[in-house]
mmCIF file of C-alpha atoms in Angstrom:
data_model
loop_
_atom_site.group_PDB
_atom_site.id
_atom_site.type_symbol
_atom_site.label_atom_id
_atom_site.label_comp_id
_atom_site.label_asym_id
_atom_site.label_seq_id
_atom_site.Cartn_x
_atom_site.Cartn_y
_atom_site.Cartn_z
ATOM 1 C CA VAL A 1 0.000 0.000 0.000
ATOM 2 C CA LEU A 2 2.862 2.403 0.799
ATOM 3 C CA ASP A 3 4.358 1.711 -2.624
ATOM 4 C CA ILE A 4 1.064 2.705 -4.241
ATOM 5 C CA ALA A 5 0.678 5.845 -2.105
ATOM 6 C CA GLU A 6 4.259 6.933 -2.713
ATOM 7 C CA ARG A 7 4.011 6.336 -6.462
ATOM 8 C CA MET A 8 0.692 8.224 -6.646
ATOM 9 C CA ARG A 9 2.104 11.246 -4.814
ATOM 10 C CA TRP A 10 5.313 11.157 -6.874
ATOM 11 C CA GLU A 11 3.467 10.938 -10.179
ATOM 12 C CA THR A 12 1.029 13.670 -9.110
ATOM 13 C CA GLY A 13 4.040 15.845 -8.307
ATOM 14 C CA VAL A 14 5.588 15.188 -11.708
ATOM 15 C CA ARG A 15 2.325 16.263 -13.391
ATOM 16 C CA ILE A 16 2.205 19.432 -11.280
ATOM 17 C CA GLY A 17 5.821 20.152 -12.189
ATOM 18 C CA GLN A 18 5.092 19.577 -15.873
ATOM 19 C CA SER A 19 2.260 22.101 -15.652
ATOM 20 C CA MET A 20 4.875 24.665 -14.546
ATOM 21 C CA ALA A 21 7.537 23.582 -17.057
ATOM 22 C CA ALA A 22 6.932 26.488 -19.463
ATOM 23 C CA ASP A 23 8.303 28.855 -16.801
ATOM 24 C CA PHE A 24 11.531 26.809 -16.730
ATOM 25 C CA ALA A 25 11.998 26.244 -20.471
ATOM 26 C CA GLU A 26 13.992 29.325 -21.464
ATOM 27 C CA ASP A 27 15.814 29.890 -18.179
ATOM 28 C CA PRO A 28 15.437 27.214 -15.481
ATOM 29 C CA ALA A 29 16.796 29.579 -12.796
ATOM 30 C CA ALA A 30 14.063 32.093 -13.657
ATOM 31 C CA GLY A 31 11.464 29.332 -13.287
ATOM 32 C CA LEU A 32 12.885 28.354 -9.917
ATOM 33 C CA HIS A 33 12.799 31.968 -8.822
ATOM 34 C CA LYS A 34 9.198 32.522 -9.964
ATOM 35 C CA ARG A 35 7.636 29.206 -8.950
ATOM 36 C CA PHE A 36 9.475 28.561 -5.700
ATOM 37 C CA THR A 37 11.472 31.468 -4.272
ATOM 38 C CA GLU A 38 8.854 34.141 -5.009
ATOM 39 C CA ALA A 39 5.835 31.878 -4.538
ATOM 40 C CA TRP A 40 6.944 30.536 -1.159
ATOM 41 C CA THR A 41 8.466 33.626 0.411
ATOM 42 C CA LYS A 42 5.677 36.023 -0.585
ATOM 43 C CA ASN A 43 2.595 33.834 -0.242
ATOM 44 C CA PRO A 44 1.049 33.758 3.250
ATOM 45 C CA VAL A 45 -0.828 30.537 2.447
ATOM 46 C CA TRP A 46 2.313 28.492 3.222
ATOM 47 C CA SER A 47 2.256 29.691 6.830
ATOM 48 C CA ARG A 48 -0.995 27.781 7.333
ATOM 49 C CA PHE A 49 0.892 24.523 6.801
ATOM 50 C CA CYS A 50 4.511 25.251 7.657
ATOM 51 C CA ILE A 51 6.479 27.846 9.516
ATOM 52 C CA CYS A 52 9.558 28.213 7.360
ATOM 53 C CA GLU A 53 12.806 30.080 7.074
ATOM 54 C CA TYR A 54 14.512 30.631 3.738
ATOM 55 C CA PRO A 55 18.253 30.686 4.481
ATOM 56 C CA VAL A 56 19.360 30.630 0.825
ATOM 57 C CA GLN A 57 17.588 32.558 -1.929
ATOM 58 C CA GLU A 58 20.202 32.757 -4.667
ATOM 59 C CA TRP A 59 19.666 32.765 -8.405
ATOM 60 C CA GLY A 60 19.417 29.076 -9.274
ATOM 61 C CA ARG A 61 19.191 27.850 -5.673
ATOM 62 C CA PHE A 62 16.420 27.950 -3.066
ATOM 63 C CA GLU A 63 16.615 26.372 0.380
ATOM 64 C CA VAL A 64 13.765 25.940 2.841
ATOM 65 C CA ARG A 65 13.977 25.108 6.531
ATOM 66 C CA ALA A 66 10.559 24.042 7.821
ATOM 67 C CA LEU A 67 10.565 24.635 11.569
ATOM 68 C CA ARG A 68 7.011 23.460 12.161
ATOM 69 C CA CYS A 69 4.908 21.487 9.743
ATOM 70 C CA VAL A 70 1.353 20.260 10.084
ATOM 71 C CA TYR A 71 2.271 17.129 8.115
ATOM 72 C CA GLY A 72 5.396 16.355 10.151
ATOM 73 C CA HIS A 73 3.427 16.843 13.373
ATOM 74 C CA THR A 74 0.414 14.815 12.264
ATOM 75 C CA PHE A 75 2.300 11.820 10.908
ATOM 76 C CA HIS A 76 4.529 11.748 13.995
ATOM 77 C CA ARG A 77 1.532 11.818 16.343
ATOM 78 C CA LEU A 78 0.057 8.909 14.394
ATOM 79 C CA LYS A 79 3.439 7.100 14.457
ATOM 80 C CA ALA A 80 3.062 6.979 10.699
ATOM 81 C CA GLU A 81 6.316 8.501 9.495
ATOM 82 C CA LYS A 82 6.448 6.040 6.593
ATOM 83 C CA ILE A 83 3.130 7.385 5.351
ATOM 84 C CA GLY A 84 4.476 10.912 5.847
ATOM 85 C CA LEU A 85 7.416 10.152 3.579
ATOM 86 C CA ALA A 86 5.078 8.737 0.949
ATOM 87 C CA TYR A 87 2.856 11.815 1.266
ATOM 88 C CA CYS A 88 5.731 14.297 0.911
ATOM 89 C CA ALA A 89 7.176 12.481 -2.112
ATOM 90 C CA ILE A 90 5.081 14.944 -4.113
ATOM 91 C CA ASP A 91 7.748 17.627 -3.497
ATOM 92 C CA VAL A 92 10.458 15.595 -5.216
ATOM 93 C CA GLY A 93 8.094 14.762 -8.072
ATOM 94 C CA ILE A 94 7.255 18.437 -8.638
ATOM 95 C CA ALA A 95 10.940 19.301 -9.003
ATOM 96 C CA GLU A 96 11.432 16.378 -11.340
ATOM 97 C CA GLY A 97 8.564 17.523 -13.557
ATOM 98 C CA CYS A 98 9.634 21.189 -13.771
ATOM 99 C CA HIS A 99 12.905 20.743 -15.661
ATOM 100 C CA PRO A 100 15.572 18.033 -16.125
ATOM 101 C CA ARG A 101 18.206 20.355 -14.631
ATOM 102 C CA MET A 102 16.196 21.038 -11.492
ATOM 103 C CA HIS A 103 17.418 18.976 -8.585
ATOM 104 C CA MET A 104 15.755 18.666 -5.194
ATOM 105 C CA TYR A 105 16.893 16.851 -2.095
ATOM 106 C CA PHE A 106 16.368 16.820 1.663
ATOM 107 C CA GLU A 107 19.281 17.540 3.972
ATOM 108 C CA GLN A 108 16.994 16.858 6.935
ATOM 109 C CA CYS A 109 13.497 15.405 7.225
ATOM 110 C CA MET A 110 11.057 15.469 10.149
ATOM 111 C CA HIS A 111 9.628 12.123 9.072
ATOM 112 C CA LYS A 112 13.087 10.633 9.677
ATOM 113 C CA GLY A 113 13.366 12.093 13.171
ATOM 114 C CA ASP A 114 15.189 15.321 12.331
ATOM 115 C CA PRO A 115 14.007 18.450 14.180
ATOM 116 C CA VAL A 116 13.319 20.258 10.871
ATOM 117 C CA CYS A 117 12.819 19.561 7.190
ATOM 118 C CA TYR A 118 15.571 21.165 5.154
ATOM 119 C CA GLN A 119 14.883 21.121 1.426
ATOM 120 C CA VAL A 120 17.270 22.210 -1.292
ATOM 121 C CA ARG A 121 16.196 23.030 -4.832
ATOM 122 C CA GLU A 122 18.883 23.937 -7.318
ATOM 123 C CA ILE A 123 19.457 24.270 -11.028
ATOM 124 C CA LEU A 124 22.338 22.085 -12.191
ATOM 125 C CA ASP A 125 24.647 22.728 -15.139
ATOM 126 C CA GLN A 126 23.646 19.442 -16.781
ATOM 127 C CA PRO A 127 20.428 17.431 -16.663
ATOM 128 C CA GLN A 128 20.389 14.392 -14.429
ATOM 129 C CA GLU A 129 18.356 11.265 -14.726
ATOM 130 C CA LEU A 130 15.716 10.648 -12.106
ATOM 131 C CA ARG A 131 17.518 11.039 -8.829
ATOM 132 C CA LEU A 132 15.783 10.183 -5.580
ATOM 133 C CA ARG A 133 13.910 6.949 -5.135
ATOM 134 C CA SER A 134 12.234 5.320 -2.189
ATOM 135 C CA GLU A 135 15.480 3.858 -0.869
ATOM 136 C CA GLU A 136 16.989 7.360 -0.629
ATOM 137 C CA TYR A 137 13.963 9.450 0.350
ATOM 138 C CA GLY A 138 10.731 7.468 0.585
ATOM 139 C CA TRP A 139 9.410 5.092 3.191
ATOM 140 C CA ARG A 140 12.047 2.441 2.433
ATOM 141 C CA SER A 141 14.766 4.867 3.556
ATOM 142 C CA LEU A 142 13.564 4.362 7.146
ATOM 143 C CA ARG A 143 14.544 0.706 7.079
ATOM 144 C CA HIS A 144 17.924 1.227 8.746
ATOM 145 C CA LEU A 145 17.137 4.259 10.876
ATOM 146 C CA PRO A 146 16.660 3.690 14.590
ATOM 147 C CA ARG A 147 13.273 4.849 15.791
ATOM 148 C CA ILE A 148 13.705 7.813 18.076
ATOM 149 C CA GLY A 149 11.090 9.402 20.244
ATOM 150 C CA THR A 150 8.355 7.906 22.343
ATOM 151 C CA PRO A 151 4.872 9.175 23.097
ATOM 152 C CA GLU A 152 6.483 11.159 25.934
ATOM 153 C CA GLU A 153 9.415 12.414 23.830
ATOM 154 C CA PRO A 154 8.428 14.348 20.686
ATOM 155 C CA GLN A 155 10.409 14.108 17.456
ATOM 156 C CA GLY A 156 10.039 15.341 13.928
ATOM 157 C CA GLY A 157 9.925 19.007 14.750
ATOM 158 C CA TYR A 158 6.950 18.766 17.081
ATOM 159 C CA ARG A 159 7.153 21.037 20.068
ATOM 160 C CA PRO A 160 4.130 21.024 22.391
#
């Protein structure tokens, strides 16, 4: 079931990214700036879901540090971090669909027990083939991680 959920979210993300691809065609860095840097930093809607900082906003690179996230909190409370990873796979799919030179990865992830989610989106010099898969990002990546946190000890960015 997790394979199906992860694939559905990933493929939905790719379709969303493809719907934005025209903004990336001529200048991928301009697309990144318009669709991510500007959209995230100037749109108050994001604050309903995540409280974020944007430590890097350079031409061709955008980094997000999610300090609090409704998804990270909810999936942790349900002890369903694997489902959380499948749910958030949409983010990687969106980047994949925008442009072959757009690369996205997580330096930290609440669903894996980190205190924040730290996402990096960058425009590379050369296109890359599909990069992240379940073993690197998705629910299978939890296989070798020790479970941290107990009902008494929050993890994943949750602070009561």
